[in-house]
Short mmCIF file of C-alpha atoms and ligand atoms in Angstrom, two decimals:
data_model
loop_
_atom_site.label_atom_id
_atom_site.label_comp_id
_atom_site.label_asym_id
_atom_site.label_seq_id
_atom_site.Cartn_x
_atom_site.Cartn_y
_atom_site.Cartn_z
CA MET P 892 148.32 22.51 71.19
CA ASN P 893 151.99 22.16 70.22
CA GLU P 894 151.93 25.67 68.81
CA ILE P 895 150.71 27.02 72.19
CA VAL P 896 153.50 25.05 74.01
CA ASP P 897 155.93 26.39 71.49
CA GLN P 898 154.73 30.00 71.96
CA THR P 899 154.91 29.60 75.78
CA SER P 900 158.47 28.32 75.72
CA LYS P 901 159.54 31.12 73.35
CA PHE P 902 157.82 33.63 75.67
CA LYS P 903 159.70 32.19 78.64
CA GLU P 904 162.94 32.30 76.70
CA VAL P 905 162.44 35.97 75.77
CA MET P 906 161.20 37.09 79.16
CA GLY P 907 163.85 35.08 81.05
CA ASN P 908 166.55 36.87 79.00
CA TYR P 909 165.10 40.32 79.75
CA PRO P 910 167.36 41.79 82.51
CA THR P 911 165.65 43.38 85.53
CA GLY P 912 166.40 44.51 88.98
CA VAL P 913 164.92 42.67 92.03
CA THR P 914 162.51 43.96 94.60
CA ILE P 915 160.73 42.71 97.75
CA VAL P 916 157.18 43.95 98.16
CA THR P 917 155.70 44.01 101.64
CA THR P 918 152.45 44.87 103.35
CA ALA P 919 150.76 44.13 106.65
CA ASP P 920 147.63 42.01 107.27
CA ASP P 921 144.59 43.11 109.39
CA GLU P 922 146.44 42.26 112.58
CA GLY P 923 149.56 44.18 111.54
CA SER P 924 151.64 41.06 110.77
CA PRO P 925 154.13 41.56 107.95
CA VAL P 926 153.96 39.69 104.63
CA GLY P 927 156.22 40.01 101.56
CA LEU P 928 157.61 38.29 98.52
CA THR P 929 160.46 38.67 95.96
CA VAL P 930 159.25 40.41 92.75
CA ASN P 931 160.94 41.42 89.49
CA SER P 932 157.80 42.52 87.60
CA PHE P 933 158.28 46.02 89.05
CA ALA P 934 158.13 48.94 86.63
CA SER P 935 157.72 52.65 86.53
CA VAL P 936 154.37 53.91 85.12
CA SER P 937 153.80 57.63 85.50
CA LEU P 938 155.50 60.87 86.75
CA ASP P 939 152.28 62.89 87.29
CA PRO P 940 151.16 61.40 89.59
CA LEU P 941 154.10 59.19 90.58
CA LEU P 942 152.93 55.64 89.83
CA ILE P 943 154.63 52.23 89.75
CA LEU P 944 153.34 48.75 89.08
CA TRP P 945 154.13 45.14 89.89
CA SER P 946 152.15 41.93 89.27
CA ILE P 947 151.33 39.12 91.71
CA ASP P 948 150.76 35.48 90.74
CA HIS P 949 147.27 34.21 91.85
CA ARG P 950 149.08 31.26 93.52
CA VAL P 951 151.01 33.44 95.98
CA SER P 952 149.86 32.57 99.51
CA THR P 953 149.37 36.18 100.58
CA ILE P 954 147.51 37.43 97.49
CA ASP P 955 144.32 38.17 99.42
CA ILE P 956 146.21 40.29 101.90
CA PHE P 957 147.79 42.31 99.07
CA ARG P 958 144.43 42.64 97.27
CA SER P 959 142.64 43.93 100.39
CA SER P 960 145.41 46.18 101.64
CA ASP P 961 145.36 49.85 100.67
CA LYS P 962 149.16 50.15 100.63
CA PHE P 963 152.48 48.34 100.04
CA ALA P 964 156.19 49.02 100.10
CA VAL P 965 158.55 48.17 97.25
CA HIS P 966 162.20 47.51 98.34
CA VAL P 967 164.73 47.76 95.51
CA LEU P 968 167.48 45.32 96.49
CA ALA P 969 171.16 46.20 96.55
CA GLY P 970 173.73 44.12 94.62
CA ASP P 971 174.89 42.21 97.72
CA GLN P 972 171.47 41.10 98.88
CA THR P 973 171.06 37.76 97.10
CA GLU P 974 170.26 36.03 100.46
CA LEU P 975 167.37 38.41 101.09
CA CYS P 976 166.06 37.79 97.56
CA ASN P 977 166.14 34.01 98.09
CA LEU P 978 164.64 34.28 101.59
CA PHE P 979 161.54 36.10 100.22
CA ALA P 980 161.15 33.57 97.41
CA SER P 981 161.45 30.44 99.64
CA LYS P 982 158.67 28.41 101.20
CA GLY P 983 158.75 27.18 104.84
CA ILE P 984 161.03 29.87 106.33
CA ASP P 985 159.80 32.70 108.56
CA ARG P 986 160.83 35.59 106.28
CA PHE P 987 160.52 38.41 108.83
CA ASN P 988 162.28 36.54 111.62
CA ASN P 989 165.30 36.20 109.36
CA CYS P 990 165.86 39.85 108.39
CA ASP P 991 166.05 43.34 109.99
CA TRP P 992 162.86 45.32 109.55
CA LYS P 993 160.63 47.85 111.31
CA LEU P 994 157.19 49.41 110.81
CA SER P 995 157.13 52.79 109.06
CA GLU P 996 155.00 55.74 109.96
CA HIS P 997 152.59 54.43 107.28
CA ASN P 998 152.48 51.05 109.21
CA LEU P 999 154.33 49.27 106.42
CA PRO P 1000 157.09 46.73 107.15
CA ILE P 1001 160.34 48.25 105.99
CA ILE P 1002 163.41 46.00 105.45
CA SER P 1003 166.80 47.57 106.36
CA ASP P 1004 169.82 48.30 104.12
CA VAL P 1005 168.19 47.99 100.74
CA PHE P 1006 169.08 50.27 97.74
CA ALA P 1007 165.68 52.07 97.87
CA VAL P 1008 162.19 51.94 99.34
CA LEU P 1009 159.04 53.25 97.65
CA GLN P 1010 156.04 53.32 99.95
CA CYS P 1011 152.84 53.30 97.99
CA LYS P 1012 149.04 53.70 98.30
CA THR P 1013 147.21 51.18 96.08
CA PHE P 1014 146.02 53.27 93.14
CA LYS P 1015 144.44 50.53 91.00
CA GLN P 1016 144.28 46.76 90.69
CA VAL P 1017 143.91 45.15 87.28
CA GLU P 1018 143.12 41.43 86.72
CA ALA P 1019 145.47 40.17 84.00
CA GLY P 1020 145.41 36.43 83.22
CA ASP P 1021 146.90 34.40 86.06
CA HIS P 1022 148.28 37.59 87.77
CA THR P 1023 146.87 40.75 89.30
CA ILE P 1024 148.62 43.99 88.44
CA LEU P 1025 148.95 46.28 91.45
CA ILE P 1026 149.52 49.96 90.57
CA GLY P 1027 150.80 52.09 93.48
CA LYS P 1028 150.91 55.84 93.99
CA VAL P 1029 154.31 56.63 95.60
CA ILE P 1030 153.85 58.48 98.90
CA ASP P 1031 157.42 58.16 100.32
CA ILE P 1032 160.87 57.45 98.89
CA THR P 1033 164.15 56.66 100.58
CA LYS P 1034 167.42 55.83 98.78
CA GLU P 1035 170.84 54.70 100.02
CA ASN P 1036 174.16 55.26 98.35
CA LYS P 1037 174.46 51.74 96.99
CA ASP P 1038 174.21 49.94 93.65
CA PRO P 1039 171.10 47.94 92.77
CA MET P 1040 170.98 44.20 92.14
CA LEU P 1041 170.72 42.94 88.49
CA TYR P 1042 168.81 39.76 87.56
CA HIS P 1043 169.23 37.82 84.30
CA ARG P 1044 168.41 34.17 83.48
CA ARG P 1045 168.10 33.27 87.13
CA ASN P 1046 171.54 34.77 87.87
CA PHE P 1047 172.11 37.67 90.28
CA GLY P 1048 174.78 40.30 89.81
CA VAL P 1049 175.96 43.85 90.28
CA ILE P 1050 176.31 46.59 87.67
CA PRO P 1051 179.52 45.92 85.71
CA SER P 1052 182.12 48.65 86.20
CA LYS P 1053 182.54 48.98 82.40
CA PHE P 1054 179.01 50.61 82.38
CA TYR P 1055 180.71 53.73 83.88
CA ALA P 1056 183.93 53.67 81.87
C1 FMN M 185 163.84 36.94 91.05
C2 FMN M 185 162.43 36.58 91.35
C3 FMN M 185 161.42 37.35 90.87
C4 FMN M 185 160.07 37.05 91.20
N1 FMN M 185 159.05 37.88 90.69
C5 FMN M 185 157.76 37.62 91.04
C6 FMN M 185 156.75 38.49 90.61
O1 FMN M 185 156.96 39.55 89.94
N2 FMN M 185 155.47 38.20 90.98
C7 FMN M 185 155.13 37.06 91.72
O2 FMN M 185 153.96 36.85 92.00
N3 FMN M 185 156.09 36.20 92.09
C8 FMN M 185 157.41 36.47 91.83
N4 FMN M 185 158.40 35.64 92.21
C9 FMN M 185 158.04 34.41 92.94
C10 FMN M 185 157.73 34.70 94.42
O3 FMN M 185 158.74 35.45 95.06
C11 FMN M 185 157.58 33.37 95.19
O4 FMN M 185 156.66 32.56 94.50
C12 FMN M 185 157.12 33.59 96.60
O5 FMN M 185 157.64 32.55 97.42
C13 FMN M 185 155.64 33.60 96.74
O6 FMN M 185 155.26 33.73 98.16
P1 FMN M 185 154.47 32.58 98.93
O7 FMN M 185 155.56 31.57 99.34
O8 FMN M 185 153.91 33.33 100.10
O9 FMN M 185 153.43 31.97 98.05
C14 FMN M 185 159.77 35.89 91.90
C15 FMN M 185 160.80 35.09 92.43
C16 FMN M 185 162.11 35.41 92.13
C17 FMN M 185 163.25 34.56 92.66
#
């Protein structure tokens, strides 16, 4: 038992130290109402076809909507969007009444002013422990001239200028 606890805390220590970007993934329910959450499990998968993945915790309130939807939109946040990141990770606040968004031609809720948006058709769902991995085929990409957000050990940041020196 202690060995399992030990392995879990080492796992959290390693994964919590792994730097990522931050995304918000959205979709719409049967009535067209928007849902979404903050996600950092996003990764690139394939170039041919264009595939990405992210994973959703089984405890997320909207998991059944994401599982039954045939599409979703991944918003890669810009460096100055910490508030948006916190909004989509907080309980008890109406997320879509507190940000600018509109429905796309694919009927996906698209949040304004992010670094990039990848609209995806659900390609495959894989059950993996206490998460479901959602693999998406990219059907539309938009990108703004901004820098993406960085996330490390629960801290948010921007790309340090020395990266470009
Ligand atoms: C930086 C960050 C990254 C996150 N990444 C994920 C993720 O990859 N998958 C996931 O299911 N939840 C992730 N979460 C947690 C969800 O955003 C959070 O639990 C959300 O409030 C769930 O939505 P709900 O309130 O509708 O249940 C992340 C939270 C933060 C702050």
